[in-house]
Each structure stands twice: as structure tokens, then as C-alpha cells.
PDB file of C-alpha atoms in Angstrom:
ATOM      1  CA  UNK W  20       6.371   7.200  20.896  1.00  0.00           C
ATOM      2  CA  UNK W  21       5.521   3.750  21.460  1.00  0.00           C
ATOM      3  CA  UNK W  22       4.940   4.150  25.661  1.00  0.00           C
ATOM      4  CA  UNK W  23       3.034   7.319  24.627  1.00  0.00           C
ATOM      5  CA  UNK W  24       0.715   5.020  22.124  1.00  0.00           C
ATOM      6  CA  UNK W  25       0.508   1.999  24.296  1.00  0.00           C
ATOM      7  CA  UNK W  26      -0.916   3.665  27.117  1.00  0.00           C
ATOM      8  CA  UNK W  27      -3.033   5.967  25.236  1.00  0.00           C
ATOM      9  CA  UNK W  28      -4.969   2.782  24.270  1.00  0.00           C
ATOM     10  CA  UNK W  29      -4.620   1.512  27.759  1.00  0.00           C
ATOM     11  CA  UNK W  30      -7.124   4.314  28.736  1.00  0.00           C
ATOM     12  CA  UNK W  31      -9.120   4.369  25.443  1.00  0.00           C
ATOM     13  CA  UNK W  32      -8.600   0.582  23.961  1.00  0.00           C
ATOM     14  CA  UNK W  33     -11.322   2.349  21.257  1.00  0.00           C
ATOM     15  CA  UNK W  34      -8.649   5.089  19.957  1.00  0.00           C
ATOM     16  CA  UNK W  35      -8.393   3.813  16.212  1.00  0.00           C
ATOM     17  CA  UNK W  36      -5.593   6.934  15.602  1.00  0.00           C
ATOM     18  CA  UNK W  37      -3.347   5.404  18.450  1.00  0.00           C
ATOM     19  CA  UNK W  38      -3.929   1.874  17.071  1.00  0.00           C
ATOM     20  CA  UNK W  39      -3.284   2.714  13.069  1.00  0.00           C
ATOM     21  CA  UNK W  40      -0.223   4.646  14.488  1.00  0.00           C
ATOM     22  CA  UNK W  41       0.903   1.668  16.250  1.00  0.00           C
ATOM     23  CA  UNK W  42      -0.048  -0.935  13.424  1.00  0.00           C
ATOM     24  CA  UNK W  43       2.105   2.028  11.403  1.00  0.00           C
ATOM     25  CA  UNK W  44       4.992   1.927  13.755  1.00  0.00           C
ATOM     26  CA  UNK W  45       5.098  -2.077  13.966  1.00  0.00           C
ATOM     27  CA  UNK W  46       4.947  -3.358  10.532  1.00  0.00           C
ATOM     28  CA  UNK W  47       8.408  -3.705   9.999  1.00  0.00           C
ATOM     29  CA  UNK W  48       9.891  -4.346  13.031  1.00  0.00           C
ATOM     30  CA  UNK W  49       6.965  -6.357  15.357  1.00  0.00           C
ATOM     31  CA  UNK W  50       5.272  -7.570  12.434  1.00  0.00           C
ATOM     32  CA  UNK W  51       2.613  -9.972  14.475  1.00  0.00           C
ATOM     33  CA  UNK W  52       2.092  -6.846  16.632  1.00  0.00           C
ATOM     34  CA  UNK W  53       0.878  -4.827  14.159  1.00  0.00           C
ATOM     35  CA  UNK W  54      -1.640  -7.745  13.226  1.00  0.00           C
ATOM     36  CA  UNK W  55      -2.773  -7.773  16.594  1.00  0.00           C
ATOM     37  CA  UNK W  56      -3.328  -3.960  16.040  1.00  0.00           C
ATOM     38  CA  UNK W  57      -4.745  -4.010  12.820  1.00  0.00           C
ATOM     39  CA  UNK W  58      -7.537  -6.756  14.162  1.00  0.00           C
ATOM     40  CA  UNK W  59      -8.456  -5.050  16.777  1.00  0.00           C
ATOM     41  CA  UNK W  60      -9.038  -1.802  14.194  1.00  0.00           C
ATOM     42  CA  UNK W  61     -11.526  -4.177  12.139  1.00  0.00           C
ATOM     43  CA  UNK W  62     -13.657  -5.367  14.898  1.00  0.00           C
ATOM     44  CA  UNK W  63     -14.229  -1.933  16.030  1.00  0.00           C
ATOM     45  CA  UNK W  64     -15.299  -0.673  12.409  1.00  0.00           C
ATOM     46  CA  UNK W  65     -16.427  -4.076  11.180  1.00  0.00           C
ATOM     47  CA  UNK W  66     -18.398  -1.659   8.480  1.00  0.00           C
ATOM     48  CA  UNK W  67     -15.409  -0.603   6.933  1.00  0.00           C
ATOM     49  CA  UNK W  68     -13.843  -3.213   4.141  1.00  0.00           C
ATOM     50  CA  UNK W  69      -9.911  -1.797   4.182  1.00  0.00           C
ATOM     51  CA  UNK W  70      -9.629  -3.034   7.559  1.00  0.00           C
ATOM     52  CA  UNK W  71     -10.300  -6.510   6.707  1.00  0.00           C
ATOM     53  CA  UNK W  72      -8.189  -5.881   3.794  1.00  0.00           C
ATOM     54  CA  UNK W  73      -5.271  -4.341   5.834  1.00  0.00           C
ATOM     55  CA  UNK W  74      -5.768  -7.381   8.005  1.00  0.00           C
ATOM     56  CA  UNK W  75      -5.905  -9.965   5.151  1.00  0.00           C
ATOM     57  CA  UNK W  76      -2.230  -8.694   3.778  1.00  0.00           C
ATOM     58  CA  UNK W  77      -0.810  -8.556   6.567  1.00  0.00           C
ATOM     59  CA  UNK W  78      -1.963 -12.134   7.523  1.00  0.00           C
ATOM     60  CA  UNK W  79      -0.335 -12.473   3.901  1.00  0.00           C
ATOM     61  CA  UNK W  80       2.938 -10.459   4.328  1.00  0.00           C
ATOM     62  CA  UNK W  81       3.548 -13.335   7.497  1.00  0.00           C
ATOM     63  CA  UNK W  82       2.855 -16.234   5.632  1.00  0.00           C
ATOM     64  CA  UNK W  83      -0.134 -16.997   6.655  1.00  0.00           C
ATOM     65  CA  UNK W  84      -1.832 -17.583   3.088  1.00  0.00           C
ATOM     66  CA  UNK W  85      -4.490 -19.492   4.235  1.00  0.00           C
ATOM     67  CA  UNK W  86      -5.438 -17.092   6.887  1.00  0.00           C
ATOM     68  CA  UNK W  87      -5.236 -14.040   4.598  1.00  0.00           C
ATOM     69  CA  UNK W  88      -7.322 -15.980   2.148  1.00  0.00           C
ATOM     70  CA  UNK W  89     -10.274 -16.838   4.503  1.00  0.00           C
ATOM     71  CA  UNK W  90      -9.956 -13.127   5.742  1.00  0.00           C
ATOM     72  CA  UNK W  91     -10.332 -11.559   2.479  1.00  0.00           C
ATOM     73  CA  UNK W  92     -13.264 -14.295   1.225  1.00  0.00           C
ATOM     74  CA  UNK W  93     -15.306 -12.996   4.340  1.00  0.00           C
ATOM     75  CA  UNK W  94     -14.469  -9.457   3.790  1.00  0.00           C
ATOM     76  CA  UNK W  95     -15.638 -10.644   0.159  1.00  0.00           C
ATOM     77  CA  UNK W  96     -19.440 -11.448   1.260  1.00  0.00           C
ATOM     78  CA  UNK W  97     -19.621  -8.908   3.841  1.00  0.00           C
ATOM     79  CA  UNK W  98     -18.459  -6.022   1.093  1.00  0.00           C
ATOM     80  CA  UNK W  99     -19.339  -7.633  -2.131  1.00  0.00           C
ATOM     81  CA  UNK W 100     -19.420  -4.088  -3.915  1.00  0.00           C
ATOM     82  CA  UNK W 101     -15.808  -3.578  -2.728  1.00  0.00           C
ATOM     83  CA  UNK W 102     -13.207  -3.597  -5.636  1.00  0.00           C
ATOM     84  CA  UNK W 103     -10.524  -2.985  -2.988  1.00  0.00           C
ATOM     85  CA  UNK W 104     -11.201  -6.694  -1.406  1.00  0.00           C
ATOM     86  CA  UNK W 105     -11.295  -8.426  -4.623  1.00  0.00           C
ATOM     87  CA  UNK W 106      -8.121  -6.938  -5.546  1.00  0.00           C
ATOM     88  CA  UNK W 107      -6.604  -7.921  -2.195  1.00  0.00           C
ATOM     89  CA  UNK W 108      -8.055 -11.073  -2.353  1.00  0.00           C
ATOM     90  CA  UNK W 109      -7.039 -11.523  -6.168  1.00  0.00           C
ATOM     91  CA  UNK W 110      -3.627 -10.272  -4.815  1.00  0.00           C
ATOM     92  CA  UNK W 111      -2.960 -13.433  -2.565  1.00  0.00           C
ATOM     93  CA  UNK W 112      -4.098 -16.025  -4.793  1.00  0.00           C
ATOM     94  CA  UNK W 113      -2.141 -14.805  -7.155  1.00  0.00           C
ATOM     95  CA  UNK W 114       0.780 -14.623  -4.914  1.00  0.00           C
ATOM     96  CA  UNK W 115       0.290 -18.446  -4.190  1.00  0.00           C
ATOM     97  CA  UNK W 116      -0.109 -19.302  -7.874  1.00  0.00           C
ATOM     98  CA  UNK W 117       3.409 -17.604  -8.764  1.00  0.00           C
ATOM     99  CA  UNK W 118       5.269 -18.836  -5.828  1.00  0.00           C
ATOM    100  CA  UNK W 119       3.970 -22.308  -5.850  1.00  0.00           C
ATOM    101  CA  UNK W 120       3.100 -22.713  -9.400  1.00  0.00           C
ATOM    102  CA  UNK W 121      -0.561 -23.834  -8.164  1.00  0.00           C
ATOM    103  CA  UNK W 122      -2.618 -23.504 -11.536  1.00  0.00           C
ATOM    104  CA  UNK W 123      -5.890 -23.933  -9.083  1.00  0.00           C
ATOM    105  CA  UNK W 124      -4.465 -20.704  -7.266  1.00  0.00           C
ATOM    106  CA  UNK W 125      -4.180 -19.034 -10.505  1.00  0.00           C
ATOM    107  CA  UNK W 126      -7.677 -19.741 -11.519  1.00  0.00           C
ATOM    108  CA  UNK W 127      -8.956 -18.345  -8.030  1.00  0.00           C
ATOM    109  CA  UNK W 128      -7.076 -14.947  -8.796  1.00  0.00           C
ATOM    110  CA  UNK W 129      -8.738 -14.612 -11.983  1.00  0.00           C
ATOM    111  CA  UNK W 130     -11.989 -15.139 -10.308  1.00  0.00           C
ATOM    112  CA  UNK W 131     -11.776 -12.609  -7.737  1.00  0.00           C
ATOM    113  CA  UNK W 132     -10.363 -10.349 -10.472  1.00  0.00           C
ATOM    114  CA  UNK W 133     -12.810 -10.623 -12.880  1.00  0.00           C
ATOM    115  CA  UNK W 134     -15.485  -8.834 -11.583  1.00  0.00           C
ATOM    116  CA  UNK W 135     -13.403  -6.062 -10.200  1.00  0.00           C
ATOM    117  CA  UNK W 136     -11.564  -5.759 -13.241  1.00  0.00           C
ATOM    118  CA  UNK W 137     -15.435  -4.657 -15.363  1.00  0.00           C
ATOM    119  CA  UNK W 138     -16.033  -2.199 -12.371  1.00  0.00           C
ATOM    120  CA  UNK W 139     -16.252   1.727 -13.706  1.00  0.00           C
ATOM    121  CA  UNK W 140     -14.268   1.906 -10.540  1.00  0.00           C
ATOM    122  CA  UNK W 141     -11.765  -0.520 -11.544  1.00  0.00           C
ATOM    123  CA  UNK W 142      -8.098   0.721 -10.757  1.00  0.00           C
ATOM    124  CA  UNK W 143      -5.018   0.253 -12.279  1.00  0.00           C
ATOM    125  CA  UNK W 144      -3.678  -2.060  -9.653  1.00  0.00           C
ATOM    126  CA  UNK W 145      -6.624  -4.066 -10.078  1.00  0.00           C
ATOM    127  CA  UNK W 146      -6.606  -4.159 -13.923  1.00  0.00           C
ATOM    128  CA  UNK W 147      -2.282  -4.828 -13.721  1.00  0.00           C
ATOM    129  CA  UNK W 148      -3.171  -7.776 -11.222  1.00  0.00           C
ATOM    130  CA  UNK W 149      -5.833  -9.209 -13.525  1.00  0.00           C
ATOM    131  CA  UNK W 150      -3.974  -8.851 -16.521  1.00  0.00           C
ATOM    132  CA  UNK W 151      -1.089 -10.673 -15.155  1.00  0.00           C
ATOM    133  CA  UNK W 152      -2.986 -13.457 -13.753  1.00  0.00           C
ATOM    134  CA  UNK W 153      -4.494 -13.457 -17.471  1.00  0.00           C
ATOM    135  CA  UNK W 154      -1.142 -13.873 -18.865  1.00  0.00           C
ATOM    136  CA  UNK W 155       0.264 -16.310 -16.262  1.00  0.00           C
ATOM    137  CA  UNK W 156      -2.421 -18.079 -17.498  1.00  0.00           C
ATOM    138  CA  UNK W 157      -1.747 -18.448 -21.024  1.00  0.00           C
ATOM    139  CA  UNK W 158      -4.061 -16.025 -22.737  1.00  0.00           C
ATOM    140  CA  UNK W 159      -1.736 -13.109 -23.506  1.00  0.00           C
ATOM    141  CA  UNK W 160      -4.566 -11.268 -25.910  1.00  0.00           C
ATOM    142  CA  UNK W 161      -6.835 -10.763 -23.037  1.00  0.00           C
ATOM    143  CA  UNK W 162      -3.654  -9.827 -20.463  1.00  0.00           C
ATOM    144  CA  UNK W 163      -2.996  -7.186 -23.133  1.00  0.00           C
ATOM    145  CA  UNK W 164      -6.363  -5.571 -23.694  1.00  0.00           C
ATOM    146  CA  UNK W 165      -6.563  -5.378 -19.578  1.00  0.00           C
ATOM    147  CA  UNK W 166      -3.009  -4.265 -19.335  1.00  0.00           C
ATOM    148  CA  UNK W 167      -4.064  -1.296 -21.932  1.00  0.00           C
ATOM    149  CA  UNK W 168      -6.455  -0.210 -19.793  1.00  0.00           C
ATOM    150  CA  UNK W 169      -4.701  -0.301 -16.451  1.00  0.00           C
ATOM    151  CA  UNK W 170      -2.214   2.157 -18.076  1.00  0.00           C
ATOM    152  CA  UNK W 171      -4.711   4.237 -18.700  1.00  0.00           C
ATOM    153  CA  UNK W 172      -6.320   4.347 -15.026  1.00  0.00           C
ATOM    154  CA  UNK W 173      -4.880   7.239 -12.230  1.00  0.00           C
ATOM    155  CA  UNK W 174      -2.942   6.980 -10.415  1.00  0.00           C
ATOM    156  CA  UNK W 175      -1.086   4.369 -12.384  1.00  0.00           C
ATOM    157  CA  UNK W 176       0.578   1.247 -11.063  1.00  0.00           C
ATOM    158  CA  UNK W 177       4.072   0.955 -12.695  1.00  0.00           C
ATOM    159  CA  UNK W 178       4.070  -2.553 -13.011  1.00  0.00           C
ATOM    160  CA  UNK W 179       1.281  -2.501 -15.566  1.00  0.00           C
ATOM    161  CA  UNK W 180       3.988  -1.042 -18.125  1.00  0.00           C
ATOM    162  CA  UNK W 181       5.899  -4.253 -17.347  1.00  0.00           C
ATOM    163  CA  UNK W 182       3.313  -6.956 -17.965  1.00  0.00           C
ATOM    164  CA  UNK W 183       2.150  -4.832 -21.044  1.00  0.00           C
ATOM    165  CA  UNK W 184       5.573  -5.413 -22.374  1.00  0.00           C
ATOM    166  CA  UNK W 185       5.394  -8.828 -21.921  1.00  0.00           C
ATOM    167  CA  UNK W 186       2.234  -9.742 -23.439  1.00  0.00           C
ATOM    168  CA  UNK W 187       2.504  -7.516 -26.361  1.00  0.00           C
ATOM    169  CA  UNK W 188       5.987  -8.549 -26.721  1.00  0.00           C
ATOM    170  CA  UNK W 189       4.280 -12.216 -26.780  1.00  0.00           C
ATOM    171  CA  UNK W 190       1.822 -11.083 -29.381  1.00  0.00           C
ATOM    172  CA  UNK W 191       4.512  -9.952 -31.832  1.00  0.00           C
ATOM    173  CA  UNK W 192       3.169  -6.383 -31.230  1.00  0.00           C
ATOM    174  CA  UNK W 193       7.084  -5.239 -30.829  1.00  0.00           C
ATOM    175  CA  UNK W 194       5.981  -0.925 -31.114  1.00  0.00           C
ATOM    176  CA  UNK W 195       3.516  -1.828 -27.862  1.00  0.00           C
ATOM    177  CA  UNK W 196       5.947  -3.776 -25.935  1.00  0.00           C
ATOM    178  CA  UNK W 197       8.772  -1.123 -27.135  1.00  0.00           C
ATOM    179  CA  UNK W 198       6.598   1.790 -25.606  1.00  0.00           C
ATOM    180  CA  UNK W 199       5.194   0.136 -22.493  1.00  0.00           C
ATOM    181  CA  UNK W 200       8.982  -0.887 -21.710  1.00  0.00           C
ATOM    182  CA  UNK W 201       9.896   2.855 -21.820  1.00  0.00           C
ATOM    183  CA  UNK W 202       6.874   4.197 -19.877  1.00  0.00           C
ATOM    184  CA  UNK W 203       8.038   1.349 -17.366  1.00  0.00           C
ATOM    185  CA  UNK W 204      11.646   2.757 -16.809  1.00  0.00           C
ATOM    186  CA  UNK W 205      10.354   6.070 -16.915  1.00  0.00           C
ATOM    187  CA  UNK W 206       8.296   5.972 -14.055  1.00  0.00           C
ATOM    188  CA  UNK W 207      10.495   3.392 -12.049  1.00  0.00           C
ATOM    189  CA  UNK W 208      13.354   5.880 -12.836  1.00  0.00           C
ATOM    190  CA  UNK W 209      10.925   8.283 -11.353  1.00  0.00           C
TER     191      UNK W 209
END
């Protein structure tokens, strides 16, 4: 499959299929390959905000945190009506500020969050990510009322059940965190 796609893109070096197919077929085993793939997707649709974003994680997923960052910020003021690079972009920092315990990196994921997060077309991924920075952060009232809603947002993201627990079980509110605990092995189970 991989000849076949190689030298499909040998002829046409502008077949996006054959190069999202490859990107597909490389991420886990020629991970810097399927960067090189996933670039040359975004400069042929430069319009189009997932590439950047596809390219920003997986500048992430390598390491390259800086990188991804820069990526995403661009994507950012090329696409600033695009939830889905805030929330990739929130995503990293976020990433840095857990791994690193970087409080400044923390504060940057709330930023890019924060805006998303008020969007009519916020998702629950974005509202989970945003209420965990929220909490990481020390305010576990506002983690909760954003974690509420992210539960509430299709298709869910799991992890939102988690965090809920968390900060509600912070609160005191022990019937929240008792539910969103449940919900959380539910759908993990599932």
C-alpha cells in the first residue's frame, strides 16, 4: 500500500487522498514522515484550519512543543473564528503546564480556551480542556460550571466526567462528583 501511495504522489505530488492516507499509514510507525505528509497537506489547502491543527499535534505528539505552539498561534490569526485551533492550541499549553508544572503555560491554556469555551459552537473537548486548565489552576467553582456544560455537549468527551468528579468532589458537592464518577466508568467501560 505504501509503493502504491508513494508513487501515486510521485505523479500527482497535489493528491491530498494519497497524502492523508499516507500521513494515516505513518503516524505510528514513521512518525516524522507523517509530519512531512501532513505539511505538505496544509500548504496545499492553506484555507483550511485542521491542517494546521493536524500539523500542530503532531509537531506536539514528537516533542516538539515549541514548534506545535508557534504552528497553532499562526493557525490562530489566520483562523481566528476557529474553535478547533484554540482547542488544539489550548491542548499543548496545557500539556506543557501539566508535564512541567509551568504556571505561565497554564495561564496560556486558559487564554486560548477562554474564548472557545463562550462559543455556541463550543464542544465538549473544548469545554473538558478549559475546565481542567480552570481547575489546575486553583479555581474549582469555575472548572465545575464548565465541566457541567461539557457533559452536556455531543458527542461527549469522557474525560469531562472525570474532571467533574474532581472539582465537585473539591467543592464538597459529593452527589455531583458521585454521578459524574459513574457516567465516567460508564462510558470508559463502554
Amino acid at each position: 500500500a505504501e509503493r502504491a501511495l508513494l508513487r501515486a504522489v510521485e505523479v500527482d505530488p497535489s493528491f491530498t487522498a494519497a497524502r492523508e492516507e499516507l500521513a494515516a499509514l505513518y503516524t505510528t510507525s514513521k512518525p516524522l514522515k507523517a509530519l512531512e505528509q501532513l505539511e505538505f497537506l496544509s500548504a496545499l489547502e492553506p484555507g483550511r484550519p485542521e491542517r494546521l491543527v493536524r500539523v500542530g499535534l503532531a509537531q506536539a505528539n514528537l516533542g516538539r512543543r515549541d514548534a506545535a505552539v508557534l504552528t497553532l498561534s499562526r493557525a490562530a490569526e489566520r483562523h481566528p473564528d476557529a474553535g478547533i485551533v484554540y482547542e488544539a492550541l489550548g491542548r499543548v499549553w496545557l500539556e506543557i503546564a501539566e508535564s512541567q508544572g509551568d504556571r505561565i503555560a497554564l495561564n496560556k491554556a486558559i487564554e486560548a480556551l477562554a474564548p472557545a469555551a463562550t462559543w455556541p459552537t463550543a464542544t465538549s473537548s473544548t469545554l473538558s480542556l478549559y475546565g481542567r486548565a480552570l481547575y489546575l489552576s486553583g479555581d474549582p467553582a469555575a472548572a465545575e460550571r464548565a465541566l457541567r456544560q461539557a457533559t452536556l455537549q455531543f458527542p461527549l468527551d469522557p474525560s469531562a466526567f472525570a474532571y467533574l468528579a474532581d472539582a465537585a468532589g473539591q467543592l464538597g458537592h459529593t452527589q455531583v462528583a458521585r454521578d459524574a464518577s459513574a457516567r465516567h466508568a460508564a462510558l470508559v467501560a463502554d
